[in-house]
PDB file of C-alpha atoms in Angstrom:
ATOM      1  CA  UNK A 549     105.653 117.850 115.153  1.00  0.00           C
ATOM      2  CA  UNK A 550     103.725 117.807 111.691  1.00  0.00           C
ATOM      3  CA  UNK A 551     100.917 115.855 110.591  1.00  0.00           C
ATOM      4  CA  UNK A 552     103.029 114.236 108.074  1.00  0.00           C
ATOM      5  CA  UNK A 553     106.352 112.688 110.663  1.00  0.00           C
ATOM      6  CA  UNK A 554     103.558 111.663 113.452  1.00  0.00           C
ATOM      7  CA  UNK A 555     102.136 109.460 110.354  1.00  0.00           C
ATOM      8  CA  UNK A 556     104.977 107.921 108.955  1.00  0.00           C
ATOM      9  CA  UNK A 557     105.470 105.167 112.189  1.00  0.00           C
ATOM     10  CA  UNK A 558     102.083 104.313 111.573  1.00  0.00           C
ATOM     11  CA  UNK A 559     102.835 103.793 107.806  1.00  0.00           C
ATOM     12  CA  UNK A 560     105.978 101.527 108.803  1.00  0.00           C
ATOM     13  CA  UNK A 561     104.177  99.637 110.969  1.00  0.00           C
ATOM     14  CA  UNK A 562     101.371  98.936 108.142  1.00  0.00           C
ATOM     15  CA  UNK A 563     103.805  98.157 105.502  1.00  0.00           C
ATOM     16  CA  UNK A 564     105.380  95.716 107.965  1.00  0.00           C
ATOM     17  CA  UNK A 565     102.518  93.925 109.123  1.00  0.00           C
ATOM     18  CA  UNK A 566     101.818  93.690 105.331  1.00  0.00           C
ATOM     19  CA  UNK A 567     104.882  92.228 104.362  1.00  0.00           C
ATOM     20  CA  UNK A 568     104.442  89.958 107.162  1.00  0.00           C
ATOM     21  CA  UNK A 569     101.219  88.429 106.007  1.00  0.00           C
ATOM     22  CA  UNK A 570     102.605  88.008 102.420  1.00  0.00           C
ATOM     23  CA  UNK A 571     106.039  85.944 103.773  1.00  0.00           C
ATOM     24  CA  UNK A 572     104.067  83.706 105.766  1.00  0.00           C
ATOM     25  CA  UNK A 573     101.651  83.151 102.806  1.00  0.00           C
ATOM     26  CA  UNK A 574     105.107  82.290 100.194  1.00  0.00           C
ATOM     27  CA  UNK A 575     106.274  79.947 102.699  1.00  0.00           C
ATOM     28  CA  UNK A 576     103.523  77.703 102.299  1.00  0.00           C
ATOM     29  CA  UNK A 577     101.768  78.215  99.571  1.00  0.00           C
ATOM     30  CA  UNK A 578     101.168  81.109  96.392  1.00  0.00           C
ATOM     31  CA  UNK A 579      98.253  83.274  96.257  1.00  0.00           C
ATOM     32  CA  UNK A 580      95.863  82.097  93.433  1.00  0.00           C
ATOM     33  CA  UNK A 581      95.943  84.613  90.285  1.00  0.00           C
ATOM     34  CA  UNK A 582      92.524  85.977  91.134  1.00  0.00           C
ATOM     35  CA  UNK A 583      93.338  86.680  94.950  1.00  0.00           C
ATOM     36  CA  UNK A 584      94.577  89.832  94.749  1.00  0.00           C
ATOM     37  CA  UNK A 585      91.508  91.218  93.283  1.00  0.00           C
ATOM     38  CA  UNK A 586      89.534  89.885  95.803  1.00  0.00           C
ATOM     39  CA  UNK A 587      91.062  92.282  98.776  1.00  0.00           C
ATOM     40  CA  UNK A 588      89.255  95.262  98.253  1.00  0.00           C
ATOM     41  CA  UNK A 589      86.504  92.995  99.937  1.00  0.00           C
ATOM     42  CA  UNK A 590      88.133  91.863 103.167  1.00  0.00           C
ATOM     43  CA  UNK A 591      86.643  95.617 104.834  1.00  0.00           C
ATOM     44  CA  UNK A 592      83.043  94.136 104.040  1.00  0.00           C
ATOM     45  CA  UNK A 593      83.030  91.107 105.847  1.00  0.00           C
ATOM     46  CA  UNK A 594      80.607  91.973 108.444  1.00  0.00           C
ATOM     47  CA  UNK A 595      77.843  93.586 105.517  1.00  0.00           C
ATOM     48  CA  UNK A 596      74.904  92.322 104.947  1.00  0.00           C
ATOM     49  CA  UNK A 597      75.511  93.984 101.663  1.00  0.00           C
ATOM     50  CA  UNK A 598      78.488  94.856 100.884  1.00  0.00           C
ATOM     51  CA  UNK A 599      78.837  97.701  98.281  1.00  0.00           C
ATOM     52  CA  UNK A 600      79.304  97.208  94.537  1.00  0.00           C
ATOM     53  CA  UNK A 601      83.241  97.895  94.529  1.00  0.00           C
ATOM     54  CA  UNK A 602      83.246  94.574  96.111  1.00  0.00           C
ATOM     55  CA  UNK A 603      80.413  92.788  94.689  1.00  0.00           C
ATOM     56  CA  UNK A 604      81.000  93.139  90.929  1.00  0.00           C
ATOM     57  CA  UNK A 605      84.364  92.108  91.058  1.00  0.00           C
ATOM     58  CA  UNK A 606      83.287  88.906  93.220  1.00  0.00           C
ATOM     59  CA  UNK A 607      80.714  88.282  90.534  1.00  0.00           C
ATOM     60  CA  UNK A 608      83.444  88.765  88.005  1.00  0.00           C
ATOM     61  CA  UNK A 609      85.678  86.544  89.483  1.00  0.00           C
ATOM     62  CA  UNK A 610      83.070  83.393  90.044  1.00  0.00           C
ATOM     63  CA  UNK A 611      81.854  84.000  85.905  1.00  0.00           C
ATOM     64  CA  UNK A 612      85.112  83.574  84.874  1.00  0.00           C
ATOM     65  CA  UNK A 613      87.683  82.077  87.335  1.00  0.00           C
ATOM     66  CA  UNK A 614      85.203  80.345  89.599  1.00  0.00           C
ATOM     67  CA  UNK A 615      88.338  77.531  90.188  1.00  0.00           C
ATOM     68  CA  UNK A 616      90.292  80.293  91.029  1.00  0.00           C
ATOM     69  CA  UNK A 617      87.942  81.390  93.708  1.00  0.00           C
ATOM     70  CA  UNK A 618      87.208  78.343  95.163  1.00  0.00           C
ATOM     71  CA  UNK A 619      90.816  77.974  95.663  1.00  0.00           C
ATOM     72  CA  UNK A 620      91.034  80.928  97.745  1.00  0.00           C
ATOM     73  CA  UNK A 621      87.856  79.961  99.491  1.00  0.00           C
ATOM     74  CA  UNK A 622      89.562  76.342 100.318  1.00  0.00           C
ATOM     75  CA  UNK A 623      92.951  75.960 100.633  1.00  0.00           C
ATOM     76  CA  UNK A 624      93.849  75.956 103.791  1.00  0.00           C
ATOM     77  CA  UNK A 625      95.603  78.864 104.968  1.00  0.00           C
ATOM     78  CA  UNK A 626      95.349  81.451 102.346  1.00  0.00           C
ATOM     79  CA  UNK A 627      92.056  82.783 104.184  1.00  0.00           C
ATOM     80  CA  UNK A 628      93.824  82.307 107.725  1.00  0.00           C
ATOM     81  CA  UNK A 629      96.815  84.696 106.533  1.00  0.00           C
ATOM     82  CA  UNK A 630      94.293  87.655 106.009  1.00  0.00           C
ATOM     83  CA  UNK A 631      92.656  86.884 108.905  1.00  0.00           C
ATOM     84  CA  UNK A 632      89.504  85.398 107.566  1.00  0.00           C
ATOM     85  CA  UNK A 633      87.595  82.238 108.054  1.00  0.00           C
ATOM     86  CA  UNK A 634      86.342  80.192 105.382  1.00  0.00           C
ATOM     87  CA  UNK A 635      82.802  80.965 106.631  1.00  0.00           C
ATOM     88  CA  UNK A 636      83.264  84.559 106.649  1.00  0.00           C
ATOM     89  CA  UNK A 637      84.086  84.067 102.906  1.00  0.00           C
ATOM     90  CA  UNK A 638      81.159  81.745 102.110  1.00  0.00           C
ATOM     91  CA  UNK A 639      78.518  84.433 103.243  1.00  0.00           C
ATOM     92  CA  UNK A 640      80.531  87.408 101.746  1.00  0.00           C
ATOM     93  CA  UNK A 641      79.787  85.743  98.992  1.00  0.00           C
ATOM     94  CA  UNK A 642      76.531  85.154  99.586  1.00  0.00           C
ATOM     95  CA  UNK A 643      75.564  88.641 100.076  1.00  0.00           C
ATOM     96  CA  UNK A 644      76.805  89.623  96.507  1.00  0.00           C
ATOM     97  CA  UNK A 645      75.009  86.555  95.278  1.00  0.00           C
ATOM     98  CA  UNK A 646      77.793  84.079  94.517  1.00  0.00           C
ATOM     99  CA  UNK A 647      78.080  80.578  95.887  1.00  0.00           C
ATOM    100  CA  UNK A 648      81.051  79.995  96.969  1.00  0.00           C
ATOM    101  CA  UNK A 649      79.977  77.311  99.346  1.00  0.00           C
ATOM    102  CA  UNK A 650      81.169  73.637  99.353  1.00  0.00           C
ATOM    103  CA  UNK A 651      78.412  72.878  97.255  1.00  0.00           C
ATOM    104  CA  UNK A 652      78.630  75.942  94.577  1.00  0.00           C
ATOM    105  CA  UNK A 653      82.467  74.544  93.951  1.00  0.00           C
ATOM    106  CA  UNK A 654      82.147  71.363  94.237  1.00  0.00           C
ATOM    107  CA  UNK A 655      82.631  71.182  90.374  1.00  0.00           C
ATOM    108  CA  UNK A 656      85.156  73.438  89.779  1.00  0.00           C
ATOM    109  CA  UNK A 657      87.215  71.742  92.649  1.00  0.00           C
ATOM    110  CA  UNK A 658      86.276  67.846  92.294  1.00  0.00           C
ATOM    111  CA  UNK A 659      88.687  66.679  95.474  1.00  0.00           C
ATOM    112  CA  UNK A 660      86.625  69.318  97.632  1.00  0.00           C
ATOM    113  CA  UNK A 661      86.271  66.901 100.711  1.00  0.00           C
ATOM    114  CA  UNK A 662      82.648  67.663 102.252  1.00  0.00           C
ATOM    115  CA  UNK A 663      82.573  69.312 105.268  1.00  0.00           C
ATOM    116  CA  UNK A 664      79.798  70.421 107.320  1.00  0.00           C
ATOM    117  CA  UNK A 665      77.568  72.748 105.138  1.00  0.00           C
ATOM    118  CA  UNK A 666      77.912  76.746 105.908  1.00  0.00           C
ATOM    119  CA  UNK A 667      74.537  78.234 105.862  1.00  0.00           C
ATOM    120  CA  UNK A 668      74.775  82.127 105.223  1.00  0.00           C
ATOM    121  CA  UNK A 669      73.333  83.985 107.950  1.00  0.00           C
ATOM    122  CA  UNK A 670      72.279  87.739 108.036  1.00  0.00           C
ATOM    123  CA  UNK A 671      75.121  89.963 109.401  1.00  0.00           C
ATOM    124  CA  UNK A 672      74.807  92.946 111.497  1.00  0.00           C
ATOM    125  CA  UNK A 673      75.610  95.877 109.078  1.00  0.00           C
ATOM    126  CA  UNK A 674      74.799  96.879 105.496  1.00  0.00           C
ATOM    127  CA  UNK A 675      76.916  99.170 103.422  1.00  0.00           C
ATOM    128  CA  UNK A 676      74.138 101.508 103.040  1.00  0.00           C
ATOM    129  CA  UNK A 677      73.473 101.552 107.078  1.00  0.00           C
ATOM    130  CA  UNK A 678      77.195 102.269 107.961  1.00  0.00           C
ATOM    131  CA  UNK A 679      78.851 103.670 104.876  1.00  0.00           C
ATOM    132  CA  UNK A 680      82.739 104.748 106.510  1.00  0.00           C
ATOM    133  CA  UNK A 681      82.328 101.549 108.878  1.00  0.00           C
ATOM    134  CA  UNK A 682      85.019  99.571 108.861  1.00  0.00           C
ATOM    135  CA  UNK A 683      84.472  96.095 109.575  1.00  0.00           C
TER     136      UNK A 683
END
C-alpha cells in the first residue's frame, strides 16, 4: 500500500473531527469575525513565546478588533469547542504582549462580569527551545 491511500483515513478522520467542532460551535453560538485568524495560534499554547506567525497577528487583532477578541476570549464556549480554556488564552496572550485578561477588556466588553483574576504564569516551552513541538 502507498504512502498516499495509508494517509487518506487519517485525512477523513481530521476533516471529520473538524467539521465536528464547527457544528457544535453553529448550534450555539457564531464564531466572532476575527476568530478565524486567531487559529494559527492554538499549536502555541504551551510557549513561553510563541513565534511571530502567531504573535503579530494577536497584536493585530487587539489594535484593531480588541472587542472582537475579547469576545473570543469570553463567551462561553467558543474557547471550550477548540479545546482551550479561557486561561490558556489569557497567557497566550500574554506572551505576545497583549492583555486579554478580564481587566485589559473590561472596556471593550462593559458587561464583562469579574471573575477571579488570571495571573500569567511562565510555561514550559519557548518556540525557540522546541521549534517542530507541537503543543
Amino acid at each position: 500500500m502507498d504512502r498516499c491511500s495509508m494517509c487518506m483515513p487519517l485525512m477523513i478522520a481530521l476533516f471529520l473531527m473538524a467539521g465536528t467542532n464547527v457544528i457544535n460551535l453553529a448550534e450555539g453560538q457564531t464564531l466572532p469575525p476575527c476568530g478565524d485568524q486567531l487559529f494559527q495560534c492554538l499549536n502555541y499554547l504551551n510557549y513561553t513565546i510563541p513565534p511571530k506567525s502567531c504573535c503579530i497577528p494577536l497584536q493585530n487583532i487587539y489594535a484593531t478588533q480588541k472587542t472582537c477578541l475579547c469576545q473570543v476570549v469570553f463567551t462561553p464556549g467558543i474557547l471550550q469547542v477548540l479545546g482551550v480554556t479561557t486561561t490558556q488564552a489569557v497567557i497566550l496572550g500574554h506572551s505576545c504582549g497583549v492583555d486579554v485578561s478580564n481587566t485589559g477588556c473590561k472596556a471593550a466588553l462593559p458587561d464583562l462580569a469579574p471573575s477571579s483574576s488570571v495571573k500569567p504564569q511562565g510555561k514550559k516551552k519557548s518556540h525557540e527551545q522546541h521549534s517542530g513541538a507541537i503543543a
